[in-house]
Amino acid sequence: MAAVPIVSIVALAALATACEPGTATGAQDAPPPVRATQAAAPTASPSPTASATDDAEPPTASPTTPPPSPKASTAAPARPAPEPSTAPPPRVLMRTGSQSDQVRELQARLRQIGHFGRNPTGYYGSVTADAVRSFQAKRRLTVTGSADEVTWKRLLAMTRVPTAAELNPPTERPVATPDERCLKGRVLCISKKSRTLAWMIDGKVVSAMDVRFGSEYTPTREGVFEVFWKSRDHVSTLYDTPMPYALFFSGGQAVHYSADFAANGYGGASHGCVNVRDKKKVAALFDQVKNGDKVVVSW
C-alpha cells in the first residue's frame, strides 16, 4: 500500500519539470504569441504620420483645410514715362498768306473730296485754312490749318490730279448775258446780278472772273466809263490797303485784285471798287487792257 504513493509522487515530480522546446519557464501564463502568418488588425483611420509619398486618397471623415494662399497683387506695374520725341515736326509747305500754283492745286484737291466749297484762287486765306483743318481732323492728323508734308502726302494719296478746268474755272457763277453796250469794241463788261466780269472784244468773251462790289454805304457806281489809269502795285492812300493790278475807271473806283476777297469770299465787300479774287486772271487782264477801253457796270 505504501509503494503506490511513492510512485505517484515521483511521476508528479517528473511531470512538473518537463517543458516544450523553446518555451520558457512560466510561459504558459502569458498570452499566446501572435503567429507570423496572422494578419494585423486593421486600424480605424490612417496614421497622421503617413509618408507624403503615399498615393492613397486622403481621409474624408475629417479633411484638413489647407491654409489660404496669399492673394496675388492686383496693382499694375508702374510703366516708365514715355521719352519725349526727338523727331522734328513735318515741314510746312503752305500756310495762311501763301500764294502759288501749289495752293491752287491744294484747293482743287480739297474740293474733290468735299472740304473746299469754292473755286481755286491760288491764295491761302482763312477759308483754305479752315478746309485744311477739316481735312486734318477727319484723317486724325495734327490739326494746324497749315499744309505740312504729312497733310500734303495724305491729300495726294486720296485725290487725283486736277484738270485744267478744276484749277482755273472761269467763274464761280455763270456769266450773265452781256449788256448790249458790251457788244462792240473792247469792253470790261461787269454784271452786279451775276457778280462776274467778262473781258470782251467785239462781242466775244476773252476771259471771265468772279467779282464783288462795294457795300450799301460805299456802292460801286453803275454806268458806262473808260479806263483812265493803270497802276500795277497800287496802294490806297485813303484806306492804306493794297490794290494790285488796279484799272481805274471812275474817280477812286477801280477793278483790282483783292486778297481779302480771295480769302473770305463774298462775306465782305469793297469800298466801291470791283474786287477780283483770282490774281492770275486779273494780272493777265491788266496786261491786256489799255487806257481808253470801255467799262460797263450794270445789273
Coordinates of C-alpha atoms in Angstrom, one line a residue:
M1 CA 0.0 0.0 0.0
A2 CA 2.9 2.3 0.8
A3 CA 4.6 1.8 -2.6
V4 CA 1.8 3.4 -4.5
P5 CA 2.1 6.8 -3.1
I6 CA 5.8 6.9 -3.7
V7 CA 5.4 6.1 -7.4
S8 CA 2.7 8.7 -7.7
I9 CA 4.9 11.3 -6.1
V10 CA 7.8 10.6 -8.5
A11 CA 5.5 10.7 -11.5
L12 CA 4.2 14.1 -10.5
A13 CA 7.7 15.5 -9.9
A14 CA 8.8 14.4 -13.4
L15 CA 5.7 15.9 -14.9
A16 CA 6.4 19.2 -13.1
T17 CA 9.9 19.5 -14.6
A18 CA 9.1 18.7 -18.2
C19 CA 8.8 21.5 -20.9
E20 CA 8.2 22.0 -24.6
P21 CA 11.2 23.0 -26.7
G22 CA 11.7 26.8 -26.9
T23 CA 9.2 27.6 -24.1
A24 CA 10.5 29.5 -21.2
T25 CA 9.5 28.6 -17.8
G26 CA 6.2 30.1 -16.9
A27 CA 5.4 31.0 -20.5
Q28 CA 2.1 29.3 -20.2
D29 CA 0.9 32.2 -18.1
A30 CA 1.5 34.8 -20.9
P31 CA -1.0 35.4 -23.7
P32 CA -0.5 33.2 -26.7
P33 CA 2.1 34.7 -29.2
V34 CA 0.8 36.1 -32.4
R35 CA 1.7 33.8 -35.3
A36 CA 3.7 35.3 -38.2
T37 CA 1.0 34.4 -40.7
Q38 CA -1.7 36.2 -38.8
A39 CA -3.0 39.4 -40.5
A40 CA -2.6 42.6 -38.5
A41 CA -5.8 44.1 -37.2
P42 CA -7.0 47.0 -39.4
T43 CA -6.7 50.4 -38.0
A44 CA -9.7 52.7 -37.8
S45 CA -8.0 55.5 -39.7
P46 CA -4.7 56.1 -41.5
S47 CA -1.9 57.2 -39.4
P48 CA -1.4 61.0 -39.4
T49 CA 2.3 60.4 -39.9
A50 CA 1.9 58.6 -43.2
S51 CA 4.6 59.2 -45.7
A52 CA 4.0 62.2 -48.0
T53 CA 4.6 59.9 -51.0
D54 CA 1.6 57.8 -50.2
D55 CA -0.8 58.0 -53.2
A56 CA -3.8 56.8 -51.2
E57 CA -6.8 59.2 -51.1
P58 CA -6.9 61.4 -48.0
P59 CA -9.4 60.6 -45.3
T60 CA -12.9 62.1 -45.9
A61 CA -14.1 61.9 -42.3
S62 CA -12.1 64.9 -41.1
P63 CA -10.5 66.7 -44.1
T64 CA -7.8 69.1 -43.3
T65 CA -8.4 72.6 -44.8
P66 CA -5.3 73.9 -46.5
P67 CA -4.1 77.3 -45.4
P68 CA -5.3 80.1 -47.7
S69 CA -2.8 81.1 -50.4
P70 CA -1.7 84.7 -50.4
K71 CA -3.7 86.8 -52.9
A72 CA -1.9 88.0 -56.0
S73 CA -1.3 91.7 -56.1
T74 CA -3.8 93.4 -58.4
A75 CA -1.7 96.6 -58.7
A76 CA -0.4 97.1 -62.3
P77 CA 3.3 97.5 -62.5
A78 CA 4.3 101.1 -63.0
R79 CA 5.1 101.9 -66.6
P80 CA 8.1 104.1 -67.4
A81 CA 7.2 107.5 -68.7
P82 CA 7.5 107.8 -72.5
E83 CA 10.5 109.5 -73.7
P84 CA 9.9 112.8 -75.5
S85 CA 10.0 112.5 -79.2
T86 CA 13.2 113.9 -80.8
A87 CA 11.8 113.8 -84.3
P88 CA 11.5 117.3 -85.9
P89 CA 7.9 118.4 -86.9
P90 CA 7.0 118.0 -90.5
R91 CA 8.0 120.8 -92.8
V92 CA 5.2 123.3 -93.6
L93 CA 4.7 123.7 -97.4
M94 CA 1.8 126.2 -97.4
R95 CA 0.2 128.4 -94.7
T96 CA -2.1 131.4 -94.4
G97 CA -0.7 134.1 -96.7
S98 CA 0.9 131.7 -99.2
Q99 CA 0.1 132.3 -102.8
S100 CA 1.1 129.9 -105.6
D101 CA 0.0 127.3 -108.1
Q102 CA 0.5 124.7 -105.4
V103 CA -2.1 126.5 -103.3
R104 CA -4.4 126.4 -106.2
E105 CA -3.8 122.6 -106.6
L106 CA -4.4 122.2 -102.8
Q107 CA -7.7 123.9 -103.1
A108 CA -8.8 121.9 -106.1
R109 CA -7.9 118.6 -104.4
L110 CA -9.7 119.6 -101.2
R111 CA -12.7 120.4 -103.3
Q112 CA -12.7 117.0 -104.9
I113 CA -13.3 115.4 -101.5
G114 CA -15.7 118.0 -100.2
H115 CA -13.5 120.1 -97.9
F116 CA -13.3 123.2 -100.1
G117 CA -16.6 124.6 -101.4
R118 CA -15.3 127.3 -103.8
N119 CA -13.3 127.6 -106.9
P120 CA -9.5 127.6 -106.5
T121 CA -7.9 131.1 -106.2
G122 CA -4.3 130.3 -105.5
Y123 CA -4.4 132.3 -102.3
Y124 CA -4.2 130.6 -98.9
G125 CA -6.6 132.5 -96.7
S126 CA -8.9 131.7 -93.8
V127 CA -11.3 129.7 -95.9
T128 CA -8.5 127.5 -97.1
A129 CA -7.0 127.2 -93.6
D130 CA -10.5 126.0 -92.3
A131 CA -10.7 123.5 -95.1
V132 CA -7.2 122.1 -94.2
R133 CA -8.2 121.9 -90.5
S134 CA -11.3 119.9 -91.5
F135 CA -9.3 117.5 -93.6
Q136 CA -6.7 117.0 -90.9
A137 CA -9.3 116.4 -88.2
K138 CA -11.1 113.8 -90.2
R139 CA -7.9 111.9 -91.0
R140 CA -6.7 112.2 -87.4
L141 CA -3.7 114.3 -88.3
T142 CA -2.3 117.1 -86.2
V143 CA -4.8 119.9 -86.7
T144 CA -2.9 123.1 -87.5
G145 CA -4.6 124.6 -90.5
S146 CA -1.3 124.7 -92.3
A147 CA -0.5 122.2 -95.1
D148 CA 2.6 120.4 -94.0
E149 CA 4.4 117.4 -95.7
V150 CA 2.3 114.8 -93.9
T151 CA -1.0 116.5 -94.8
W152 CA 0.0 117.1 -98.4
K153 CA 1.1 113.5 -98.9
R154 CA -2.2 112.2 -97.4
L155 CA -4.2 114.5 -99.7
L156 CA -2.2 113.4 -102.8
A157 CA -2.9 109.8 -102.0
M158 CA -6.7 110.4 -101.7
T159 CA -7.2 112.6 -104.8
R160 CA -6.4 112.7 -108.5
V161 CA -4.5 115.3 -110.5
P162 CA -6.9 118.2 -111.0
T163 CA -7.9 119.1 -114.6
A164 CA -7.2 122.4 -116.1
A165 CA -10.9 123.4 -115.7
E166 CA -10.8 122.4 -112.0
L167 CA -7.6 124.5 -111.4
N168 CA -8.8 127.5 -113.4
P169 CA -12.6 127.6 -113.7
P170 CA -13.8 130.7 -115.5
T171 CA -16.1 131.9 -112.7
E172 CA -18.0 130.5 -109.7
R173 CA -21.3 131.5 -111.3
P174 CA -22.5 131.6 -115.0
V175 CA -21.5 134.7 -116.8
A176 CA -24.5 136.9 -117.4
T177 CA -25.9 137.7 -120.8
P178 CA -23.8 140.7 -121.9
D179 CA -25.4 144.1 -121.7
E180 CA -25.9 145.4 -125.2
R181 CA -23.4 148.2 -124.5
C182 CA -20.8 145.5 -124.3
L183 CA -21.2 144.0 -127.7
K184 CA -18.9 146.4 -129.6
G185 CA -15.2 147.2 -129.1
R186 CA -13.0 146.4 -126.2
V187 CA -15.1 146.3 -123.0
L188 CA -14.9 145.3 -119.4
C189 CA -18.5 144.1 -119.0
I190 CA -19.4 143.9 -115.3
S191 CA -22.6 142.5 -114.0
K192 CA -23.8 143.1 -110.5
K193 CA -26.5 140.5 -110.9
S194 CA -24.2 137.6 -111.7
R195 CA -21.2 139.1 -109.9
T196 CA -19.0 138.4 -112.8
L197 CA -16.6 140.4 -115.1
A198 CA -16.3 139.5 -118.7
W199 CA -13.4 140.9 -120.8
M200 CA -14.9 141.2 -124.3
I201 CA -13.6 142.1 -127.7
D202 CA -16.2 142.7 -130.4
G203 CA -18.9 140.7 -128.6
K204 CA -16.7 137.7 -127.8
V205 CA -15.7 136.8 -124.2
V206 CA -11.9 136.6 -123.9
S207 CA -11.9 135.8 -120.2
A208 CA -14.2 135.9 -117.2
M209 CA -13.8 136.1 -113.5
D210 CA -15.7 136.5 -110.2
V211 CA -16.0 139.9 -108.7
R212 CA -17.6 141.6 -105.7
F213 CA -18.6 145.2 -105.1
G214 CA -18.9 147.9 -102.5
S215 CA -21.4 147.8 -99.6
E216 CA -24.6 149.8 -99.4
Y217 CA -22.6 152.6 -97.7
T218 CA -19.8 152.7 -100.4
P219 CA -21.6 151.4 -103.5
T220 CA -19.9 150.7 -106.8
R221 CA -21.2 153.2 -109.4
E222 CA -23.1 152.0 -112.4
G223 CA -22.9 153.3 -115.9
V224 CA -20.6 153.5 -118.8
F225 CA -17.0 154.6 -118.1
E226 CA -13.5 154.1 -119.5
V227 CA -10.1 153.1 -118.1
F228 CA -8.1 156.3 -117.4
W229 CA -5.3 155.0 -115.3
K230 CA -3.4 151.7 -114.7
S231 CA -1.4 151.1 -111.5
R232 CA 0.2 147.6 -111.1
D233 CA 1.3 147.9 -107.5
H234 CA -1.2 150.5 -106.2
V235 CA -1.8 151.1 -102.5
S236 CA -4.9 153.0 -101.4
T237 CA -3.9 156.3 -99.8
L238 CA -7.4 156.6 -98.2
Y239 CA -7.6 153.1 -96.7
D240 CA -3.9 152.1 -96.7
T241 CA -4.7 148.8 -98.4
P242 CA -3.0 147.1 -101.4
M243 CA -4.8 147.3 -104.7
P244 CA -2.6 145.3 -107.1
Y245 CA -3.4 145.5 -110.9
A246 CA -5.7 148.5 -110.5
L247 CA -7.6 149.7 -113.5
F248 CA -9.2 153.0 -112.5
F249 CA -12.5 153.8 -114.3
S250 CA -14.4 156.3 -112.0
G251 CA -12.7 158.6 -109.6
G252 CA -11.1 156.3 -106.9
Q253 CA -13.0 153.2 -108.0
A254 CA -11.1 150.6 -109.9
V255 CA -11.0 147.0 -110.9
H256 CA -8.2 145.3 -108.9
Y257 CA -7.1 142.1 -107.1
S258 CA -8.3 141.7 -103.5
A259 CA -6.5 139.3 -101.2
D260 CA -9.5 139.7 -98.8
F261 CA -11.9 138.5 -101.4
A262 CA -9.6 135.6 -102.2
A263 CA -9.5 134.6 -98.6
N264 CA -13.1 135.3 -97.4
G265 CA -15.2 135.3 -100.5
Y266 CA -18.5 137.2 -100.5
G267 CA -18.5 137.5 -96.7
G268 CA -17.0 141.0 -97.2
A269 CA -17.3 144.0 -99.5
S270 CA -15.1 146.6 -101.1
H271 CA -15.1 150.4 -100.5
G272 CA -16.6 150.8 -104.0
C273 CA -14.1 149.1 -106.2
V274 CA -14.6 146.0 -108.3
N275 CA -12.7 143.3 -106.5
V276 CA -11.3 140.3 -108.3
R277 CA -10.2 137.2 -106.3
D278 CA -8.2 135.4 -109.0
K279 CA -4.8 137.1 -109.0
K280 CA -3.5 135.2 -112.1
K281 CA -6.5 136.2 -114.2
V282 CA -6.6 139.9 -113.1
A283 CA -2.8 140.1 -113.8
A284 CA -3.4 138.8 -117.3
L285 CA -6.3 141.3 -117.7
F286 CA -4.1 144.2 -116.5
D287 CA -1.6 143.4 -119.3
Q288 CA -4.3 143.3 -122.0
V289 CA -6.5 146.3 -121.1
K290 CA -5.4 149.7 -122.3
N291 CA -6.3 153.2 -121.2
G292 CA -9.4 154.3 -123.0
D293 CA -11.1 150.8 -123.1
K294 CA -14.7 150.9 -122.1
V295 CA -16.1 149.8 -118.8
V296 CA -19.8 148.9 -118.4
V297 CA -21.2 148.3 -114.9
S298 CA -24.9 147.2 -114.8
W299 CA -27.4 145.0 -113.1

